[in-house]
Amino acid sequence: MEFQDVVRRRRMVRRYADRPVDPAVVDRMLDNAVRAPSAGFTQGWSFLVLDRPADVGRFWSSTAPPGPPSRWLAGMRTAPVVIVPLCSKAAYLDRYAEPDKRGAGEQRWPVPYWYVDTGMASLLILQTAVDEGLGACFFGIPGDRVPALREEFGIPEEQRPVGAVTVGHRAADTGAQGSPARRPRRPTEEVVHRGAW
Ligand SMILES: Cc1cc2nc3c(=O)[nH]c(=O)nc-3n(C[C@H](O)[C@H](O)[C@H](O)COP(=O)(O)O)c2cc1C
């Protein structure tokens, strides 16, 4: 697929067809994710891949609120694959203590690069899904569910999930979903400041 088509067609998919995803495609998503840029080439990301129904079920039972599933959850639960991108702040502390980074001072990171880098890797997962003709959705894991997720999958304390990505074949092209169905895309001219603010 042309790169421009990948960018334009990508949108979050929140309901999936009852079809498995080729494991080789998931591998390609992950191989592309690790091509993302990272500060100091730290690569302080990790990916928990859940591609068996029992494991996907454990993801939802540990992260979903109790009670009957919402429409959102009922749709998302149809995804055959969930990928949890995680980041390690400790990896950046270690990397930036290395000789070529020493002396950068207390303010080594004007923003938390561990989130920036893992976000960039996550976008490559989303774009690879589109390139493969699949759908995907990046979404947040409620902070109060993270301890249960850690416990369920043995995630070390220093690893922080930045969210999760559902992957699967699109159930149907239902057009814009979620917030884009309710609010417009901000025009480029509104967000770009050329030469001065
Ligand atoms: C950091 C981040 C967190 C998001 N969290 C959620 C979420 O919790 N649930 C959800 O359905 N979508 C979530 N989204 C998807 C956004 O709602 C979506 O990207 C946005 O509305 C634009 O729509 P599009 O990606 O389909 O173009 C998240 C996206 C990002 C980048």
JSON list of C-alpha atoms and ligand atoms in Angstrom, two decimals:
[
{"chain": "A", "resi": 1, "resn": "MET", "atom": "CA", "xyz": [0.00, 0.00, 0.00]},
{"chain": "A", "resi": 2, "resn": "GLU", "atom": "CA", "xyz": [1.21, 3.52, -0.73]},
{"chain": "A", "resi": 3, "resn": "PHE", "atom": "CA", "xyz": [2.46, 5.29, 2.38]},
{"chain": "A", "resi": 4, "resn": "GLN", "atom": "CA", "xyz": [0.01, 8.15, 1.85]},
{"chain": "A", "resi": 5, "resn": "ASP", "atom": "CA", "xyz": [-2.85, 5.64, 1.77]},
{"chain": "A", "resi": 6, "resn": "VAL", "atom": "CA", "xyz": [-1.66, 4.06, 5.01]},
{"chain": "A", "resi": 7, "resn": "VAL", "atom": "CA", "xyz": [-1.66, 7.46, 6.70]},
{"chain": "A", "resi": 8, "resn": "ARG", "atom": "CA", "xyz": [-5.04, 8.49, 5.32]},
{"chain": "A", "resi": 9, "resn": "ARG", "atom": "CA", "xyz": [-6.84, 5.18, 5.89]},
{"chain": "A", "resi": 10, "resn": "ARG", "atom": "CA", "xyz": [-5.66, 4.66, 9.44]},
{"chain": "A", "resi": 11, "resn": "ARG", "atom": "CA", "xyz": [-8.32, 5.13, 12.03]},
{"chain": "A", "resi": 12, "resn": "MET", "atom": "CA", "xyz": [-9.07, 3.35, 15.25]},
{"chain": "A", "resi": 13, "resn": "VAL", "atom": "CA", "xyz": [-11.13, 0.20, 14.78]},
{"chain": "A", "resi": 14, "resn": "ARG", "atom": "CA", "xyz": [-13.20, -0.87, 17.79]},
{"chain": "A", "resi": 15, "resn": "ARG", "atom": "CA", "xyz": [-14.98, -3.99, 16.48]},
{"chain": "A", "resi": 16, "resn": "TYR", "atom": "CA", "xyz": [-13.43, -6.94, 14.65]},
{"chain": "A", "resi": 17, "resn": "ALA", "atom": "CA", "xyz": [-14.44, -9.84, 12.40]},
{"chain": "A", "resi": 18, "resn": "ASP", "atom": "CA", "xyz": [-14.31, -13.41, 13.70]},
{"chain": "A", "resi": 19, "resn": "ARG", "atom": "CA", "xyz": [-11.15, -14.19, 11.75]},
{"chain": "A", "resi": 20, "resn": "PRO", "atom": "CA", "xyz": [-7.70, -15.01, 13.07]},
{"chain": "A", "resi": 21, "resn": "VAL", "atom": "CA", "xyz": [-4.71, -12.80, 12.34]},
{"chain": "A", "resi": 22, "resn": "ASP", "atom": "CA", "xyz": [-1.73, -14.38, 10.61]},
{"chain": "A", "resi": 23, "resn": "PRO", "atom": "CA", "xyz": [1.06, -14.59, 13.24]},
{"chain": "A", "resi": 24, "resn": "ALA", "atom": "CA", "xyz": [3.55, -13.46, 10.57]},
{"chain": "A", "resi": 25, "resn": "VAL", "atom": "CA", "xyz": [1.63, -10.19, 10.32]},
{"chain": "A", "resi": 26, "resn": "VAL", "atom": "CA", "xyz": [1.89, -9.66, 14.06]},
{"chain": "A", "resi": 27, "resn": "ASP", "atom": "CA", "xyz": [5.61, -10.35, 13.79]},
{"chain": "A", "resi": 28, "resn": "ARG", "atom": "CA", "xyz": [5.89, -7.71, 11.06]},
{"chain": "A", "resi": 29, "resn": "MET", "atom": "CA", "xyz": [4.10, -5.19, 13.28]},
{"chain": "A", "resi": 30, "resn": "LEU", "atom": "CA", "xyz": [6.61, -5.83, 16.04]},
{"chain": "A", "resi": 31, "resn": "ASP", "atom": "CA", "xyz": [9.59, -5.78, 13.67]},
{"chain": "A", "resi": 32, "resn": "ASN", "atom": "CA", "xyz": [8.40, -2.40, 12.41]},
{"chain": "A", "resi": 33, "resn": "ALA", "atom": "CA", "xyz": [7.76, -1.12, 15.94]},
{"chain": "A", "resi": 34, "resn": "VAL", "atom": "CA", "xyz": [11.40, -1.59, 16.85]},
{"chain": "A", "resi": 35, "resn": "ARG", "atom": "CA", "xyz": [12.39, 0.54, 13.85]},
{"chain": "A", "resi": 36, "resn": "ALA", "atom": "CA", "xyz": [10.92, 3.56, 15.67]},
{"chain": "A", "resi": 37, "resn": "PRO", "atom": "CA", "xyz": [13.28, 6.36, 16.67]},
{"chain": "A", "resi": 38, "resn": "SER", "atom": "CA", "xyz": [14.28, 6.52, 20.34]},
{"chain": "A", "resi": 39, "resn": "ALA", "atom": "CA", "xyz": [16.17, 9.02, 22.45]},
{"chain": "A", "resi": 40, "resn": "GLY", "atom": "CA", "xyz": [19.83, 8.04, 22.68]},
{"chain": "A", "resi": 41, "resn": "PHE", "atom": "CA", "xyz": [18.77, 4.90, 20.82]},
{"chain": "A", "resi": 42, "resn": "THR", "atom": "CA", "xyz": [17.69, 3.67, 24.24]},
{"chain": "A", "resi": 43, "resn": "GLN", "atom": "CA", "xyz": [14.87, 1.55, 22.84]},
{"chain": "A", "resi": 44, "resn": "GLY", "atom": "CA", "xyz": [13.37, 1.33, 26.30]},
{"chain": "A", "resi": 45, "resn": "TRP", "atom": "CA", "xyz": [10.20, -0.28, 25.03]},
{"chain": "A", "resi": 46, "resn": "SER", "atom": "CA", "xyz": [8.77, -3.78, 25.39]},
{"chain": "A", "resi": 47, "resn": "PHE", "atom": "CA", "xyz": [5.67, -5.42, 23.97]},
{"chain": "A", "resi": 48, "resn": "LEU", "atom": "CA", "xyz": [3.42, -7.96, 25.66]},
{"chain": "A", "resi": 49, "resn": "VAL", "atom": "CA", "xyz": [1.75, -9.89, 22.83]},
{"chain": "A", "resi": 50, "resn": "LEU", "atom": "CA", "xyz": [-1.49, -11.73, 23.56]},
{"chain": "A", "resi": 51, "resn": "ASP", "atom": "CA", "xyz": [-2.69, -13.75, 20.58]},
{"chain": "A", "resi": 52, "resn": "ARG", "atom": "CA", "xyz": [-4.39, -16.75, 22.14]},
{"chain": "A", "resi": 53, "resn": "PRO", "atom": "CA", "xyz": [-8.05, -16.46, 23.14]},
{"chain": "A", "resi": 54, "resn": "ALA", "atom": "CA", "xyz": [-7.33, -17.42, 26.74]},
{"chain": "A", "resi": 55, "resn": "ASP", "atom": "CA", "xyz": [-4.63, -14.76, 27.06]},
{"chain": "A", "resi": 56, "resn": "VAL", "atom": "CA", "xyz": [-6.78, -12.09, 25.41]},
{"chain": "A", "resi": 57, "resn": "GLY", "atom": "CA", "xyz": [-9.55, -13.07, 27.82]},
{"chain": "A", "resi": 58, "resn": "ARG", "atom": "CA", "xyz": [-7.16, -12.65, 30.76]},
{"chain": "A", "resi": 59, "resn": "PHE", "atom": "CA", "xyz": [-6.27, -9.20, 29.47]},
{"chain": "A", "resi": 60, "resn": "TRP", "atom": "CA", "xyz": [-9.89, -8.09, 29.48]},
{"chain": "A", "resi": 61, "resn": "SER", "atom": "CA", "xyz": [-10.80, -9.73, 32.76]},
{"chain": "A", "resi": 62, "resn": "SER", "atom": "CA", "xyz": [-7.90, -7.98, 34.47]},
{"chain": "A", "resi": 63, "resn": "THR", "atom": "CA", "xyz": [-8.43, -4.54, 32.90]},
{"chain": "A", "resi": 64, "resn": "ALA", "atom": "CA", "xyz": [-12.19, -4.21, 32.37]},
{"chain": "A", "resi": 65, "resn": "PRO", "atom": "CA", "xyz": [-14.39, -2.74, 35.08]},
{"chain": "A", "resi": 66, "resn": "PRO", "atom": "CA", "xyz": [-16.77, -5.19, 36.82]},
{"chain": "A", "resi": 67, "resn": "GLY", "atom": "CA", "xyz": [-20.33, -5.45, 35.57]},
{"chain": "A", "resi": 68, "resn": "PRO", "atom": "CA", "xyz": [-21.89, -5.89, 32.14]},
{"chain": "A", "resi": 69, "resn": "PRO", "atom": "CA", "xyz": [-19.64, -4.86, 29.23]},
{"chain": "A", "resi": 70, "resn": "SER", "atom": "CA", "xyz": [-20.19, -1.49, 27.61]},
{"chain": "A", "resi": 71, "resn": "ARG", "atom": "CA", "xyz": [-20.73, -1.27, 23.85]},
{"chain": "A", "resi": 72, "resn": "TRP", "atom": "CA", "xyz": [-17.09, -0.18, 23.56]},
{"chain": "A", "resi": 73, "resn": "LEU", "atom": "CA", "xyz": [-15.86, -3.18, 25.52]},
{"chain": "A", "resi": 74, "resn": "ALA", "atom": "CA", "xyz": [-18.11, -5.63, 23.68]},
{"chain": "A", "resi": 75, "resn": "GLY", "atom": "CA", "xyz": [-16.60, -4.43, 20.40]},
{"chain": "A", "resi": 76, "resn": "MET", "atom": "CA", "xyz": [-13.01, -4.36, 21.57]},
{"chain": "A", "resi": 77, "resn": "ARG", "atom": "CA", "xyz": [-13.27, -7.84, 23.06]},
{"chain": "A", "resi": 78, "resn": "THR", "atom": "CA", "xyz": [-13.78, -9.20, 19.54]},
{"chain": "A", "resi": 79, "resn": "ALA", "atom": "CA", "xyz": [-10.13, -8.48, 18.69]},
{"chain": "A", "resi": 80, "resn": "PRO", "atom": "CA", "xyz": [-8.12, -11.70, 18.36]},
{"chain": "A", "resi": 81, "resn": "VAL", "atom": "CA", "xyz": [-4.85, -9.95, 19.27]},
{"chain": "A", "resi": 82, "resn": "VAL", "atom": "CA", "xyz": [-3.91, -7.45, 21.98]},
{"chain": "A", "resi": 83, "resn": "ILE", "atom": "CA", "xyz": [-0.45, -5.90, 22.14]},
{"chain": "A", "resi": 84, "resn": "VAL", "atom": "CA", "xyz": [0.56, -3.99, 25.28]},
{"chain": "A", "resi": 85, "resn": "PRO", "atom": "CA", "xyz": [3.43, -1.55, 24.61]},
{"chain": "A", "resi": 86, "resn": "LEU", "atom": "CA", "xyz": [5.41, -0.88, 27.78]},
{"chain": "A", "resi": 87, "resn": "CYS", "atom": "CA", "xyz": [8.20, 1.52, 28.59]},
{"chain": "A", "resi": 88, "resn": "SER", "atom": "CA", "xyz": [11.04, 1.53, 31.07]},
{"chain": "A", "resi": 89, "resn": "LYS", "atom": "CA", "xyz": [12.14, 4.83, 32.61]},
{"chain": "A", "resi": 90, "resn": "ALA", "atom": "CA", "xyz": [15.03, 2.91, 34.20]},
{"chain": "A", "resi": 91, "resn": "ALA", "atom": "CA", "xyz": [16.37, 2.06, 30.73]},
{"chain": "A", "resi": 92, "resn": "TYR", "atom": "CA", "xyz": [16.68, 5.81, 30.03]},
{"chain": "A", "resi": 93, "resn": "LEU", "atom": "CA", "xyz": [18.29, 6.51, 33.39]},
{"chain": "A", "resi": 94, "resn": "ASP", "atom": "CA", "xyz": [20.87, 3.83, 32.59]},
{"chain": "A", "resi": 95, "resn": "ARG", "atom": "CA", "xyz": [21.42, 4.93, 29.02]},
{"chain": "A", "resi": 96, "resn": "TYR", "atom": "CA", "xyz": [21.81, 8.60, 29.92]},
{"chain": "A", "resi": 97, "resn": "ALA", "atom": "CA", "xyz": [24.39, 7.69, 32.58]},
{"chain": "A", "resi": 98, "resn": "GLU", "atom": "CA", "xyz": [26.63, 6.23, 29.85]},
{"chain": "A", "resi": 99, "resn": "PRO", "atom": "CA", "xyz": [29.80, 8.17, 28.90]},
{"chain": "A", "resi": 100, "resn": "ASP", "atom": "CA", "xyz": [28.44, 9.70, 25.69]},
{"chain": "A", "resi": 101, "resn": "LYS", "atom": "CA", "xyz": [25.43, 11.07, 27.53]},
{"chain": "A", "resi": 102, "resn": "ARG", "atom": "CA", "xyz": [27.05, 12.09, 30.83]},
{"chain": "A", "resi": 103, "resn": "GLY", "atom": "CA", "xyz": [26.84, 15.72, 31.88]},
{"chain": "A", "resi": 104, "resn": "ALA", "atom": "CA", "xyz": [23.41, 16.36, 30.49]},
{"chain": "A", "resi": 105, "resn": "GLY", "atom": "CA", "xyz": [22.37, 17.47, 33.99]},
{"chain": "A", "resi": 106, "resn": "GLU", "atom": "CA", "xyz": [19.21, 16.98, 36.00]},
{"chain": "A", "resi": 107, "resn": "GLN", "atom": "CA", "xyz": [16.98, 18.13, 33.16]},
{"chain": "A", "resi": 108, "resn": "ARG", "atom": "CA", "xyz": [18.09, 15.34, 30.89]},
{"chain": "A", "resi": 109, "resn": "TRP", "atom": "CA", "xyz": [14.68, 14.97, 29.40]},
{"chain": "A", "resi": 110, "resn": "PRO", "atom": "CA", "xyz": [12.61, 18.04, 28.61]},
{"chain": "A", "resi": 111, "resn": "VAL", "atom": "CA", "xyz": [9.71, 15.59, 28.32]},
{"chain": "A", "resi": 112, "resn": "PRO", "atom": "CA", "xyz": [9.57, 11.90, 29.39]},
{"chain": "A", "resi": 113, "resn": "TYR", "atom": "CA", "xyz": [11.19, 10.31, 26.36]},
{"chain": "A", "resi": 114, "resn": "TRP", "atom": "CA", "xyz": [10.17, 6.80, 27.47]},
{"chain": "A", "resi": 115, "resn": "TYR", "atom": "CA", "xyz": [6.57, 7.67, 26.66]},
{"chain": "A", "resi": 116, "resn": "VAL", "atom": "CA", "xyz": [7.50, 9.54, 23.49]},
{"chain": "A", "resi": 117, "resn": "ASP", "atom": "CA", "xyz": [9.51, 6.65, 22.09]},
{"chain": "A", "resi": 118, "resn": "THR", "atom": "CA", "xyz": [6.96, 3.97, 22.95]},
{"chain": "A", "resi": 119, "resn": "GLY", "atom": "CA", "xyz": [4.25, 6.13, 21.40]},
{"chain": "A", "resi": 120, "resn": "MET", "atom": "CA", "xyz": [6.25, 6.32, 18.19]},
{"chain": "A", "resi": 121, "resn": "ALA", "atom": "CA", "xyz": [6.66, 2.54, 18.19]},
{"chain": "A", "resi": 122, "resn": "SER", "atom": "CA", "xyz": [2.93, 2.16, 18.80]},
{"chain": "A", "resi": 123, "resn": "LEU", "atom": "CA", "xyz": [2.13, 4.27, 15.75]},
{"chain": "A", "resi": 124, "resn": "LEU", "atom": "CA", "xyz": [4.25, 1.95, 13.63]},
{"chain": "A", "resi": 125, "resn": "ILE", "atom": "CA", "xyz": [2.14, -0.96, 14.91]},
{"chain": "A", "resi": 126, "resn": "LEU", "atom": "CA", "xyz": [-1.04, 0.89, 13.90]},
{"chain": "A", "resi": 127, "resn": "GLN", "atom": "CA", "xyz": [0.34, 1.81, 10.48]},
{"chain": "A", "resi": 128, "resn": "THR", "atom": "CA", "xyz": [1.57, -1.71, 9.80]},
{"chain": "A", "resi": 129, "resn": "ALA", "atom": "CA", "xyz": [-1.91, -3.01, 10.60]},
{"chain": "A", "resi": 130, "resn": "VAL", "atom": "CA", "xyz": [-3.36, -0.70, 7.94]},
{"chain": "A", "resi": 131, "resn": "ASP", "atom": "CA", "xyz": [-0.68, -1.71, 5.46]},
{"chain": "A", "resi": 132, "resn": "GLU", "atom": "CA", "xyz": [-1.67, -5.34, 6.05]},
{"chain": "A", "resi": 133, "resn": "GLY", "atom": "CA", "xyz": [-5.35, -4.58, 5.48]},
{"chain": "A", "resi": 134, "resn": "LEU", "atom": "CA", "xyz": [-6.16, -4.99, 9.19]},
{"chain": "A", "resi": 135, "resn": "GLY", "atom": "CA", "xyz": [-7.65, -2.71, 11.78]},
{"chain": "A", "resi": 136, "resn": "ALA", "atom": "CA", "xyz": [-6.21, -1.69, 15.14]},
{"chain": "A", "resi": 137, "resn": "CYS", "atom": "CA", "xyz": [-7.00, 0.59, 18.06]},
{"chain": "A", "resi": 138, "resn": "PHE", "atom": "CA", "xyz": [-4.66, 2.17, 20.59]},
{"chain": "A", "resi": 139, "resn": "PHE", "atom": "CA", "xyz": [-6.40, 2.79, 23.89]},
{"chain": "A", "resi": 140, "resn": "GLY", "atom": "CA", "xyz": [-5.62, 3.60, 27.48]},
{"chain": "A", "resi": 141, "resn": "ILE", "atom": "CA", "xyz": [-5.61, 1.15, 30.36]},
{"chain": "A", "resi": 142, "resn": "PRO", "atom": "CA", "xyz": [-7.26, 2.70, 33.44]},
{"chain": "A", "resi": 143, "resn": "GLY", "atom": "CA", "xyz": [-4.58, 3.45, 36.02]},
{"chain": "A", "resi": 144, "resn": "ASP", "atom": "CA", "xyz": [-6.44, 1.57, 38.75]},
{"chain": "A", "resi": 145, "resn": "ARG", "atom": "CA", "xyz": [-6.41, -1.62, 36.58]},
{"chain": "A", "resi": 146, "resn": "VAL", "atom": "CA", "xyz": [-2.67, -1.61, 35.96]},
{"chain": "A", "resi": 147, "resn": "PRO", "atom": "CA", "xyz": [-1.81, -3.47, 39.21]},
{"chain": "A", "resi": 148, "resn": "ALA", "atom": "CA", "xyz": [-4.20, -6.29, 38.23]},
{"chain": "A", "resi": 149, "resn": "LEU", "atom": "CA", "xyz": [-2.67, -6.41, 34.74]},
{"chain": "A", "resi": 150, "resn": "ARG", "atom": "CA", "xyz": [0.83, -6.59, 36.25]},
{"chain": "A", "resi": 151, "resn": "GLU", "atom": "CA", "xyz": [-0.25, -9.39, 38.55]},
{"chain": "A", "resi": 152, "resn": "GLU", "atom": "CA", "xyz": [-1.98, -11.37, 35.77]},
{"chain": "A", "resi": 153, "resn": "PHE", "atom": "CA", "xyz": [0.95, -11.28, 33.36]},
{"chain": "A", "resi": 154, "resn": "GLY", "atom": "CA", "xyz": [3.93, -10.95, 35.73]},
{"chain": "A", "resi": 155, "resn": "ILE", "atom": "CA", "xyz": [4.90, -7.50, 34.44]},
{"chain": "A", "resi": 156, "resn": "PRO", "atom": "CA", "xyz": [7.90, -6.16, 36.37]},
{"chain": "A", "resi": 157, "resn": "GLU", "atom": "CA", "xyz": [7.39, -3.00, 38.43]},
{"chain": "A", "resi": 158, "resn": "GLU", "atom": "CA", "xyz": [9.86, -0.98, 36.33]},
{"chain": "A", "resi": 159, "resn": "GLN", "atom": "CA", "xyz": [7.84, -1.66, 33.17]},
{"chain": "A", "resi": 160, "resn": "ARG", "atom": "CA", "xyz": [4.93, 0.69, 32.63]},
{"chain": "A", "resi": 161, "resn": "PRO", "atom": "CA", "xyz": [2.17, -0.03, 30.13]},
{"chain": "A", "resi": 162, "resn": "VAL", "atom": "CA", "xyz": [1.54, 3.06, 28.00]},
{"chain": "A", "resi": 163, "resn": "GLY", "atom": "CA", "xyz": [-1.75, 1.65, 26.71]},
{"chain": "A", "resi": 164, "resn": "ALA", "atom": "CA", "xyz": [-2.80, -1.31, 24.61]},
{"chain": "A", "resi": 165, "resn": "VAL", "atom": "CA", "xyz": [-3.48, -2.03, 20.95]},
{"chain": "A", "resi": 166, "resn": "THR", "atom": "CA", "xyz": [-6.23, -4.32, 19.69]},
{"chain": "A", "resi": 167, "resn": "VAL", "atom": "CA", "xyz": [-5.57, -5.87, 16.27]},
{"chain": "A", "resi": 168, "resn": "GLY", "atom": "CA", "xyz": [-7.81, -7.81, 13.92]},
{"chain": "A", "resi": 169, "resn": "HIS", "atom": "CA", "xyz": [-9.74, -7.81, 10.68]},
{"chain": "A", "resi": 170, "resn": "ARG", "atom": "CA", "xyz": [-12.23, -4.97, 10.57]},
{"chain": "A", "resi": 171, "resn": "ALA", "atom": "CA", "xyz": [-15.80, -6.07, 11.26]},
{"chain": "A", "resi": 172, "resn": "ALA", "atom": "CA", "xyz": [-17.10, -3.65, 8.65]},
{"chain": "A", "resi": 173, "resn": "ASP", "atom": "CA", "xyz": [-16.12, -0.23, 7.45]},
{"chain": "A", "resi": 174, "resn": "THR", "atom": "CA", "xyz": [-18.54, 1.79, 9.49]},
{"chain": "A", "resi": 175, "resn": "GLY", "atom": "CA", "xyz": [-16.90, 5.13, 8.76]},
{"chain": "A", "resi": 176, "resn": "ALA", "atom": "CA", "xyz": [-15.58, 7.44, 11.44]},
{"chain": "A", "resi": 177, "resn": "GLN", "atom": "CA", "xyz": [-15.95, 6.03, 14.96]},
{"chain": "A", "resi": 178, "resn": "GLY", "atom": "CA", "xyz": [-15.30, 7.44, 18.39]},
{"chain": "A", "resi": 179, "resn": "SER", "atom": "CA", "xyz": [-14.42, 11.11, 18.81]},
{"chain": "A", "resi": 180, "resn": "PRO", "atom": "CA", "xyz": [-13.88, 11.83, 15.06]},
{"chain": "A", "resi": 181, "resn": "ALA", "atom": "CA", "xyz": [-17.58, 11.07, 14.55]},
{"chain": "A", "resi": 182, "resn": "ARG", "atom": "CA", "xyz": [-18.37, 13.94, 16.93]},
{"chain": "A", "resi": 183, "resn": "ARG", "atom": "CA", "xyz": [-15.63, 16.48, 16.31]},
{"chain": "A", "resi": 184, "resn": "PRO", "atom": "CA", "xyz": [-13.81, 17.69, 13.22]},
{"chain": "A", "resi": 185, "resn": "ARG", "atom": "CA", "xyz": [-10.14, 17.28, 12.42]},
{"chain": "A", "resi": 186, "resn": "ARG", "atom": "CA", "xyz": [-8.34, 20.55, 13.13]},
{"chain": "A", "resi": 187, "resn": "PRO", "atom": "CA", "xyz": [-7.23, 22.06, 9.85]},
{"chain": "A", "resi": 188, "resn": "THR", "atom": "CA", "xyz": [-3.50, 22.12, 9.15]},
{"chain": "A", "resi": 189, "resn": "GLU", "atom": "CA", "xyz": [-3.52, 25.93, 8.90]},
{"chain": "A", "resi": 190, "resn": "GLU", "atom": "CA", "xyz": [-4.92, 26.15, 12.44]},
{"chain": "A", "resi": 191, "resn": "VAL", "atom": "CA", "xyz": [-2.13, 24.13, 14.03]},
{"chain": "A", "resi": 192, "resn": "VAL", "atom": "CA", "xyz": [0.87, 25.15, 11.93]},
{"chain": "A", "resi": 193, "resn": "HIS", "atom": "CA", "xyz": [2.71, 28.39, 12.72]},
{"chain": "A", "resi": 194, "resn": "ARG", "atom": "CA", "xyz": [5.19, 29.27, 10.05]},
{"chain": "A", "resi": 195, "resn": "GLY", "atom": "CA", "xyz": [8.13, 31.45, 10.98]},
{"chain": "A", "resi": 196, "resn": "ALA", "atom": "CA", "xyz": [6.51, 32.67, 14.22]},
{"chain": "A", "resi": 197, "resn": "TRP", "atom": "CA", "xyz": [3.55, 31.69, 16.41]},
{"chain": "B", "resi": 1, "resn": "LIG", "atom": "C1", "xyz": [-2.79, 8.30, 23.77]},
{"chain": "B", "resi": 1, "resn": "LIG", "atom": "C2", "xyz": [-4.10, 7.83, 23.18]},
{"chain": "B", "resi": 1, "resn": "LIG", "atom": "C3", "xyz": [-5.06, 7.30, 24.00]},
{"chain": "B", "resi": 1, "resn": "LIG", "atom": "C4", "xyz": [-6.27, 6.84, 23.48]},
{"chain": "B", "resi": 1, "resn": "LIG", "atom": "N1", "xyz": [-7.17, 6.25, 24.30]},
{"chain": "B", "resi": 1, "resn": "LIG", "atom": "C5", "xyz": [-8.28, 5.73, 23.76]},
{"chain": "B", "resi": 1, "resn": "LIG", "atom": "C6", "xyz": [-9.19, 4.98, 24.59]},
{"chain": "B", "resi": 1, "resn": "LIG", "atom": "O1", "xyz": [-8.96, 4.81, 25.78]},
{"chain": "B", "resi": 1, "resn": "LIG", "atom": "N2", "xyz": [-10.29, 4.46, 24.00]},
{"chain": "B", "resi": 1, "resn": "LIG", "atom": "C7", "xyz": [-10.52, 4.59, 22.66]},
{"chain": "B", "resi": 1, "resn": "LIG", "atom": "O2", "xyz": [-11.53, 4.07, 22.19]},
{"chain": "B", "resi": 1, "resn": "LIG", "atom": "N3", "xyz": [-9.70, 5.29, 21.86]},
{"chain": "B", "resi": 1, "resn": "LIG", "atom": "C8", "xyz": [-8.59, 5.84, 22.37]},
{"chain": "B", "resi": 1, "resn": "LIG", "atom": "N4", "xyz": [-7.72, 6.52, 21.57]},
{"chain": "B", "resi": 1, "resn": "LIG", "atom": "C9", "xyz": [-8.04, 6.72, 20.16]},
{"chain": "B", "resi": 1, "resn": "LIG", "atom": "C10", "xyz": [-8.48, 8.15, 19.88]},
{"chain": "B", "resi": 1, "resn": "LIG", "atom": "O3", "xyz": [-9.77, 8.36, 20.37]},
{"chain": "B", "resi": 1, "resn": "LIG", "atom": "C11", "xyz": [-8.41, 8.39, 18.37]},
{"chain": "B", "resi": 1, "resn": "LIG", "atom": "O4", "xyz": [-7.09, 8.21, 17.93]},
{"chain": "B", "resi": 1, "resn": "LIG", "atom": "C12", "xyz": [-8.88, 9.77, 18.00]},
{"chain": "B", "resi": 1, "resn": "LIG", "atom": "O5", "xyz": [-10.22, 9.97, 18.34]},
{"chain": "B", "resi": 1, "resn": "LIG", "atom": "C13", "xyz": [-8.70, 10.01, 16.49]},
{"chain": "B", "resi": 1, "resn": "LIG", "atom": "O6", "xyz": [-9.38, 9.02, 15.77]},
{"chain": "B", "resi": 1, "resn": "LIG", "atom": "P1", "xyz": [-8.64, 8.09, 14.70]},
{"chain": "B", "resi": 1, "resn": "LIG", "atom": "O7", "xyz": [-7.39, 7.56, 15.36]},
{"chain": "B", "resi": 1, "resn": "LIG", "atom": "O8", "xyz": [-9.64, 7.03, 14.37]},
{"chain": "B", "resi": 1, "resn": "LIG", "atom": "O9", "xyz": [-8.28, 8.97, 13.53]},
{"chain": "B", "resi": 1, "resn": "LIG", "atom": "C14", "xyz": [-6.51, 6.97, 22.09]},
{"chain": "B", "resi": 1, "resn": "LIG", "atom": "C15", "xyz": [-5.53, 7.52, 21.27]},
{"chain": "B", "resi": 1, "resn": "LIG", "atom": "C16", "xyz": [-4.33, 7.93, 21.79]},
{"chain": "B", "resi": 1, "resn": "LIG", "atom": "C17", "xyz": [-3.28, 8.49, 20.86]}
]
